[in-house]
mmCIF file of C-alpha atoms in Angstrom:
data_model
loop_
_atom_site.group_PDB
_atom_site.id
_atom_site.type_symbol
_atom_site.label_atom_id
_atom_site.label_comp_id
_atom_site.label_asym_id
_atom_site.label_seq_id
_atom_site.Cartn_x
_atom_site.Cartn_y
_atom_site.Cartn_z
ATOM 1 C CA UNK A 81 67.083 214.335 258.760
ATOM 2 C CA UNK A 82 66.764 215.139 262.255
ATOM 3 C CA UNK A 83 64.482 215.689 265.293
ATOM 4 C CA UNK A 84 60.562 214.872 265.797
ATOM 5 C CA UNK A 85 57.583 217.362 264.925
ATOM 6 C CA UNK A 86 55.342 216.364 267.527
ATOM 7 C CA UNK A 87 51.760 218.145 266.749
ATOM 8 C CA UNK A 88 49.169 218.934 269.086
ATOM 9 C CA UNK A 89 45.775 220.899 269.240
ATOM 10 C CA UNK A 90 45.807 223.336 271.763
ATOM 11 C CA UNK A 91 48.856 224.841 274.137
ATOM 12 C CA UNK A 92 47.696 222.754 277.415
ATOM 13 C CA UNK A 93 48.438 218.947 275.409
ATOM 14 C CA UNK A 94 51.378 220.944 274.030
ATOM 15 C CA UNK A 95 52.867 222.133 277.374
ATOM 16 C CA UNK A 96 52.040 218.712 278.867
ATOM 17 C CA UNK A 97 53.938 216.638 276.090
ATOM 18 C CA UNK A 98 57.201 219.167 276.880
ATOM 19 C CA UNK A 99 56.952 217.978 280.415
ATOM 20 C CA UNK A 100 58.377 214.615 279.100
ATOM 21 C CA UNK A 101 60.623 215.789 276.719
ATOM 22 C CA UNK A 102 63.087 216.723 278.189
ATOM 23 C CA UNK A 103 66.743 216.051 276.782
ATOM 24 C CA UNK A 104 64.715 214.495 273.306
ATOM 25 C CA UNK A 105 65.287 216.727 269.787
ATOM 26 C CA UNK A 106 61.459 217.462 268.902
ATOM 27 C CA UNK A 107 59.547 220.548 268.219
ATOM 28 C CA UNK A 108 56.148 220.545 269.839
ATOM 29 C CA UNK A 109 53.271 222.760 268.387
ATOM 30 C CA UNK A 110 50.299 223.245 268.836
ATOM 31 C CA UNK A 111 48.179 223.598 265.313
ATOM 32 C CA UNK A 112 44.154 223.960 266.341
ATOM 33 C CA UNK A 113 41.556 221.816 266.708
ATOM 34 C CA UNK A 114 40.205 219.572 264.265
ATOM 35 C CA UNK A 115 41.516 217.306 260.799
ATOM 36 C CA UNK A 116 41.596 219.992 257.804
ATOM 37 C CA UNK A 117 43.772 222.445 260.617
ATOM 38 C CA UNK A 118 45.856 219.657 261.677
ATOM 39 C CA UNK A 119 46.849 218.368 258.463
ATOM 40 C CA UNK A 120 47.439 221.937 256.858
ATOM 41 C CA UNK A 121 49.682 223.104 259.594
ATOM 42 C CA UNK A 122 51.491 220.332 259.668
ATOM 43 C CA UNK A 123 52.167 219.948 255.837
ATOM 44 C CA UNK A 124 53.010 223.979 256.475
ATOM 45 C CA UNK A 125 55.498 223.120 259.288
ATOM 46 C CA UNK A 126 57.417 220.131 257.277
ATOM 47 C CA UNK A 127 57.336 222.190 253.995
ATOM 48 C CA UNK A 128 59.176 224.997 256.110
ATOM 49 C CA UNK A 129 61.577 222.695 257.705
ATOM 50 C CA UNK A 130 62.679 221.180 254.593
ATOM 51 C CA UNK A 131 63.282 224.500 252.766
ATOM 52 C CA UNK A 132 65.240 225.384 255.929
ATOM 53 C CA UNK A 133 67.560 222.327 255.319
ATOM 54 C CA UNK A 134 66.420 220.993 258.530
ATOM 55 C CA UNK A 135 63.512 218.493 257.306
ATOM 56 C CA UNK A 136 62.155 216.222 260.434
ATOM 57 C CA UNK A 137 62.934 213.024 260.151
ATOM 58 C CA UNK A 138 59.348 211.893 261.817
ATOM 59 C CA UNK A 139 55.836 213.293 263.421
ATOM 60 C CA UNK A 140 53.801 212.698 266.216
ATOM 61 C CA UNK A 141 50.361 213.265 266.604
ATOM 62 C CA UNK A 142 49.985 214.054 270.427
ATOM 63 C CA UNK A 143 47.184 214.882 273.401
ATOM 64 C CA UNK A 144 44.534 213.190 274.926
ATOM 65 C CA UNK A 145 41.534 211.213 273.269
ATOM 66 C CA UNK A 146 37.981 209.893 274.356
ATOM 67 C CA UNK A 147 38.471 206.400 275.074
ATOM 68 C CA UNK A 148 35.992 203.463 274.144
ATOM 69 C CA UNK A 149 35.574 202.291 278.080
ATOM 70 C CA UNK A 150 35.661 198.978 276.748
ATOM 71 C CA UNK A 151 38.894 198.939 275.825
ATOM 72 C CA UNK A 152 40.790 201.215 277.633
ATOM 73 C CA UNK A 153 40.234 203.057 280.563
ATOM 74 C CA UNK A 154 40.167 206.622 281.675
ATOM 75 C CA UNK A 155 43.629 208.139 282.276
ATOM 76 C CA UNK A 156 45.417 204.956 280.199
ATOM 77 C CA UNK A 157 47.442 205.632 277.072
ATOM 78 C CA UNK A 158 47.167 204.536 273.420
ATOM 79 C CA UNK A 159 49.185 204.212 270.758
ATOM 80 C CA UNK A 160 47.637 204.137 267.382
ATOM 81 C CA UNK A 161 48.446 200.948 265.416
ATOM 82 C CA UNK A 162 46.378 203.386 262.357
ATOM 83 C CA UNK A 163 44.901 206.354 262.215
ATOM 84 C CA UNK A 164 41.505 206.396 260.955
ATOM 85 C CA UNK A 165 39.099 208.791 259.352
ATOM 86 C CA UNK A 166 36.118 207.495 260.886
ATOM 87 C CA UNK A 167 33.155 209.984 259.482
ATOM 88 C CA UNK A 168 35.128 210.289 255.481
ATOM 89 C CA UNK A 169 32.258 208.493 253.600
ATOM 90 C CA UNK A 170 28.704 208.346 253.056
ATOM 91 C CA UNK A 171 25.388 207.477 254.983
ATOM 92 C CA UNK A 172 23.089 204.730 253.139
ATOM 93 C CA UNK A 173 20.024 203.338 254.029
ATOM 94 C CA UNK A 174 22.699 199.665 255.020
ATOM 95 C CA UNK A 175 24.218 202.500 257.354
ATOM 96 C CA UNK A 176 27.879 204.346 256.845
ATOM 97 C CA UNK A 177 30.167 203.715 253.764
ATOM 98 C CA UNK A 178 34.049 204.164 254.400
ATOM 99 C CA UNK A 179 35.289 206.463 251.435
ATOM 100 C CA UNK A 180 37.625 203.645 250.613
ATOM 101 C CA UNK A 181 34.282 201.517 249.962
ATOM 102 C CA UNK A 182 32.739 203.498 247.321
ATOM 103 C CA UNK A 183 33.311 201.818 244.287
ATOM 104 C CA UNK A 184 36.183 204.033 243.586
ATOM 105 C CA UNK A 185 39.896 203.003 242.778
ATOM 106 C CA UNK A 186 42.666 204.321 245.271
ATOM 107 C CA UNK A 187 44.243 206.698 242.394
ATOM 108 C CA UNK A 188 40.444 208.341 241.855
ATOM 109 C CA UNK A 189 40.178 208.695 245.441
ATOM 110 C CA UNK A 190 43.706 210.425 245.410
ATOM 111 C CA UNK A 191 43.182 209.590 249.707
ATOM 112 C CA UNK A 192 42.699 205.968 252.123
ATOM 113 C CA UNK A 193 40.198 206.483 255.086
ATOM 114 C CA UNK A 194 43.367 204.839 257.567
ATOM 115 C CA UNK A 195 46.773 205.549 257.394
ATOM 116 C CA UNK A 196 49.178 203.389 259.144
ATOM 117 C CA UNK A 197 51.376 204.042 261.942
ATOM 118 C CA UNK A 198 55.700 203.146 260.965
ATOM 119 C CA UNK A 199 56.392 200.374 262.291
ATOM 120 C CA UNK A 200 59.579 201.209 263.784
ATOM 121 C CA UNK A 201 58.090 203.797 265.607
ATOM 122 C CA UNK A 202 55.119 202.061 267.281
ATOM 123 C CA UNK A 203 57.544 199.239 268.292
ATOM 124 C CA UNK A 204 60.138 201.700 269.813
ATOM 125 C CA UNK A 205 56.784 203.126 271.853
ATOM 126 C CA UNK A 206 55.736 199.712 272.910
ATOM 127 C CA UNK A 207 58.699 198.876 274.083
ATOM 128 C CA UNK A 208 58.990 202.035 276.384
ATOM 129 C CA UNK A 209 54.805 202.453 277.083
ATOM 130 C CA UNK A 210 54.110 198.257 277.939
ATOM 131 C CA UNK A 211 51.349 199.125 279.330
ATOM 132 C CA UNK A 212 49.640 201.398 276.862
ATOM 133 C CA UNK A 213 46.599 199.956 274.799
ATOM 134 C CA UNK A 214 47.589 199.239 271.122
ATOM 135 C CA UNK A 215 44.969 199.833 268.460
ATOM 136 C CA UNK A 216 43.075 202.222 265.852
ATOM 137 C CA UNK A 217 42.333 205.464 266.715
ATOM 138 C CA UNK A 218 39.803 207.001 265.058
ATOM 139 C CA UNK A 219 39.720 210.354 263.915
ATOM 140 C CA UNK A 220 36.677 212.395 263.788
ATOM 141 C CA UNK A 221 35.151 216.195 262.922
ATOM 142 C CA UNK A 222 32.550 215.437 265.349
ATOM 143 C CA UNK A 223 32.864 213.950 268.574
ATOM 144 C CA UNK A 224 30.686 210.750 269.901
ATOM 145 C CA UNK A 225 28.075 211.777 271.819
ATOM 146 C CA UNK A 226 25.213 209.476 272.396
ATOM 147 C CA UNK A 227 25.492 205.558 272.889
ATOM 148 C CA UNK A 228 24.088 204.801 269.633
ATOM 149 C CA UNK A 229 26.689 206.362 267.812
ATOM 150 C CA UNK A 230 28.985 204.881 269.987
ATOM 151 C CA UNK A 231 27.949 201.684 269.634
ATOM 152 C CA UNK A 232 27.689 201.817 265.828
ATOM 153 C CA UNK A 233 31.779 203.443 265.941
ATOM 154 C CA UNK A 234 32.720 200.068 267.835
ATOM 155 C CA UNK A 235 30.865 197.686 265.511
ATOM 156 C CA UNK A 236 32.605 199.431 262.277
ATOM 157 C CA UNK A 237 35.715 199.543 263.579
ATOM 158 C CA UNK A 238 36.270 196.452 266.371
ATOM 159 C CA UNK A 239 40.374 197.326 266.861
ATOM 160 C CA UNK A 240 39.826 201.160 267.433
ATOM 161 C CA UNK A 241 40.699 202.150 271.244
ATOM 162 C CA UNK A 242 39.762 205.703 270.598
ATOM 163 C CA UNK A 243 38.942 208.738 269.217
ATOM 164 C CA UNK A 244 40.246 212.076 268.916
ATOM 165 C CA UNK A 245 40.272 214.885 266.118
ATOM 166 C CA UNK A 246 43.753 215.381 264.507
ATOM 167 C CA UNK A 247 45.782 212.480 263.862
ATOM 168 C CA UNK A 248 44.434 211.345 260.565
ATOM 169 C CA UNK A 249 45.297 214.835 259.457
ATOM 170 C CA UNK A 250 48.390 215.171 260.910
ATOM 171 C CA UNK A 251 49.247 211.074 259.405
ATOM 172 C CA UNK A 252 47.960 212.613 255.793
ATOM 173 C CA UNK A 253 50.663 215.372 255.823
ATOM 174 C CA UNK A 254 53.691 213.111 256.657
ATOM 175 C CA UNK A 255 52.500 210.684 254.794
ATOM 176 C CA UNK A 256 52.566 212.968 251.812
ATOM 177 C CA UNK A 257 56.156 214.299 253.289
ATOM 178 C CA UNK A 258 57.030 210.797 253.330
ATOM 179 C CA UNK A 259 57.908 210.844 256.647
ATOM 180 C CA UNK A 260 57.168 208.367 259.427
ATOM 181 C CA UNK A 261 54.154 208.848 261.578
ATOM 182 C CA UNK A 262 52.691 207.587 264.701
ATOM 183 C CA UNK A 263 49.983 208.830 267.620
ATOM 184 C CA UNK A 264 50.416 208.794 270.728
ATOM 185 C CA UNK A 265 47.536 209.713 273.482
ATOM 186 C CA UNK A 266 46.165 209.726 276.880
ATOM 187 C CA UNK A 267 42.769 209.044 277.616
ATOM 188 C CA UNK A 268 40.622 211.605 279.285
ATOM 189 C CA UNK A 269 36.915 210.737 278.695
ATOM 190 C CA UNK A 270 34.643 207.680 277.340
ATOM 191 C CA UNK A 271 33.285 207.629 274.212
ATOM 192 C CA UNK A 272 29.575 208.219 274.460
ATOM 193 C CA UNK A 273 26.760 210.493 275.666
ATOM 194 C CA UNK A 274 28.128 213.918 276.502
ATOM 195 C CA UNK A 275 28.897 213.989 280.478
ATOM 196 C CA UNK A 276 31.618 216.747 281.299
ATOM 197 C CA UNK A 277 31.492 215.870 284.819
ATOM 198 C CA UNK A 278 33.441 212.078 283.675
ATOM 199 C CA UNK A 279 35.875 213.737 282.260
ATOM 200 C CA UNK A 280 39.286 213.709 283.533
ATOM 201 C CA UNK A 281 40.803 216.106 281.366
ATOM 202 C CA UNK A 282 43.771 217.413 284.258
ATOM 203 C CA UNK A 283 44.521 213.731 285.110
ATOM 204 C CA UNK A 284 45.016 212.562 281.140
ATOM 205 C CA UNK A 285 47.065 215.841 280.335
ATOM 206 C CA UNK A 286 49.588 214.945 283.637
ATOM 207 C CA UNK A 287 49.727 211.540 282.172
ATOM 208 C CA UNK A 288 50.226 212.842 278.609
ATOM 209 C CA UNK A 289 53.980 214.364 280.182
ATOM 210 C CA UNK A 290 55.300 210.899 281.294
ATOM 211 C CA UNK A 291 53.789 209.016 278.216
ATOM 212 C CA UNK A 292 55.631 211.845 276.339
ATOM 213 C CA UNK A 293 59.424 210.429 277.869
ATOM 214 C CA UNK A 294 58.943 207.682 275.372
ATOM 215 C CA UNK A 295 59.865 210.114 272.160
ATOM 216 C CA UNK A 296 63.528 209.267 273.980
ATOM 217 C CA UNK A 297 63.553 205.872 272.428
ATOM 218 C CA UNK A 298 62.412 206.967 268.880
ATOM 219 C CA UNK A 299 65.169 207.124 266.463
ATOM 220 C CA UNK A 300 65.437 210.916 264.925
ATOM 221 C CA UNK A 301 68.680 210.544 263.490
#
């Protein structure tokens, strides 16, 4: 196996994450917005790779996130020590229930509401990103947008750092590939009430490029 699938959700996280890649063997595409499109384009891309003869030999969830300003500030980078599917559950009147929580066994489930990042890849990130925040990142189909919510997301998960809307997807398809996964993102908002004029979107996406250079030190072959 050979080379990195690096998966993104639109063309500008894409084009920022080549930026940095220069010289490294990964394919960088860009699969939509959102978990169900993530993870089906990505199980698509590995199933084609591997017919080809050519399977990957890891993925990369990449682009930039909402942070929780708590924890990590605007225009910082994370790396995802899990990937989380924050909203896969159900409401009660004791407040959300974590799919994993539901009185179900893991084989009835046939799914986990986290999937972990490989170990060898997160360490060969820390080692290059030292000054990235390390944590969960939470994946959601709806993004946080009022301080109540926000507040509840940081109480049921205390290690998250932040949220975007793909990597639990994309973590589900390589996980399924067997392949190693990690994420990887730069932070271009905080998590909370819905206020486009805080958002840094052109600064996280020109940080996203140099966080990017640290693919170099992940082992692909």
């Amino acid at each position: 196996m050979t080379g990195l699938l690096v998966v993104t959700a639109v063309a500008a996280e894409a084009e920022a994450v080549r930026v940095g890649l220069t010289g490294v063997d990964a394919t960088v595409v860009p699969v939509g917005v959102g978990p169900a499109v993530a993870a089906a384009a990505t199980a698509r891309l590995l199933a084609l790779a591997e017919a080809a003869g050519r399977p990957y030999a890891g993925v990369v969830s990449a682009g930039v996130a909402g942070g929780f300003a708590h924890r990590v500030p605007v225009g910082g980078t994370v790396l995802a020590t899990r990937s989380v599917a924050a909203d896969l559950g159900a409401e009660s009147p004791e407040g959300f229930i974590p799919v994993d929580e539901l009185g179900m066994t893991p084989e009835q489930l046939g799914v986990a509401s986290a999937v972990e990042a490989d170990p060898a890849l997160l360490a060969a990130l820390r080692a290059a990103l030292p000054d990235a925040v390390v944590g969960a990142v939470l994946t959601v189909s709806t993004v946080t947008g009022t301080a109540t919510s926000t507040r509840a997301l940081a109480a049921r998960h205390p290690d998250a750092v932040a949220e975007a809307m793909e990597g639990y997807g994309v973590a589900v398809a390589a996980a399924q590939a067997g392949l190693p996964f990690v994420e990887l993102r730069t932070v271009s908002n905080p998590i909370g009430p819905r206020d486009r004029g805080s958002w840094r979107l052109r600064e996280a996406l020109t940080a996203l490029g140099p966080a990017a250079t640290a693919l170099a030190r992940v082992p692909t072959g």
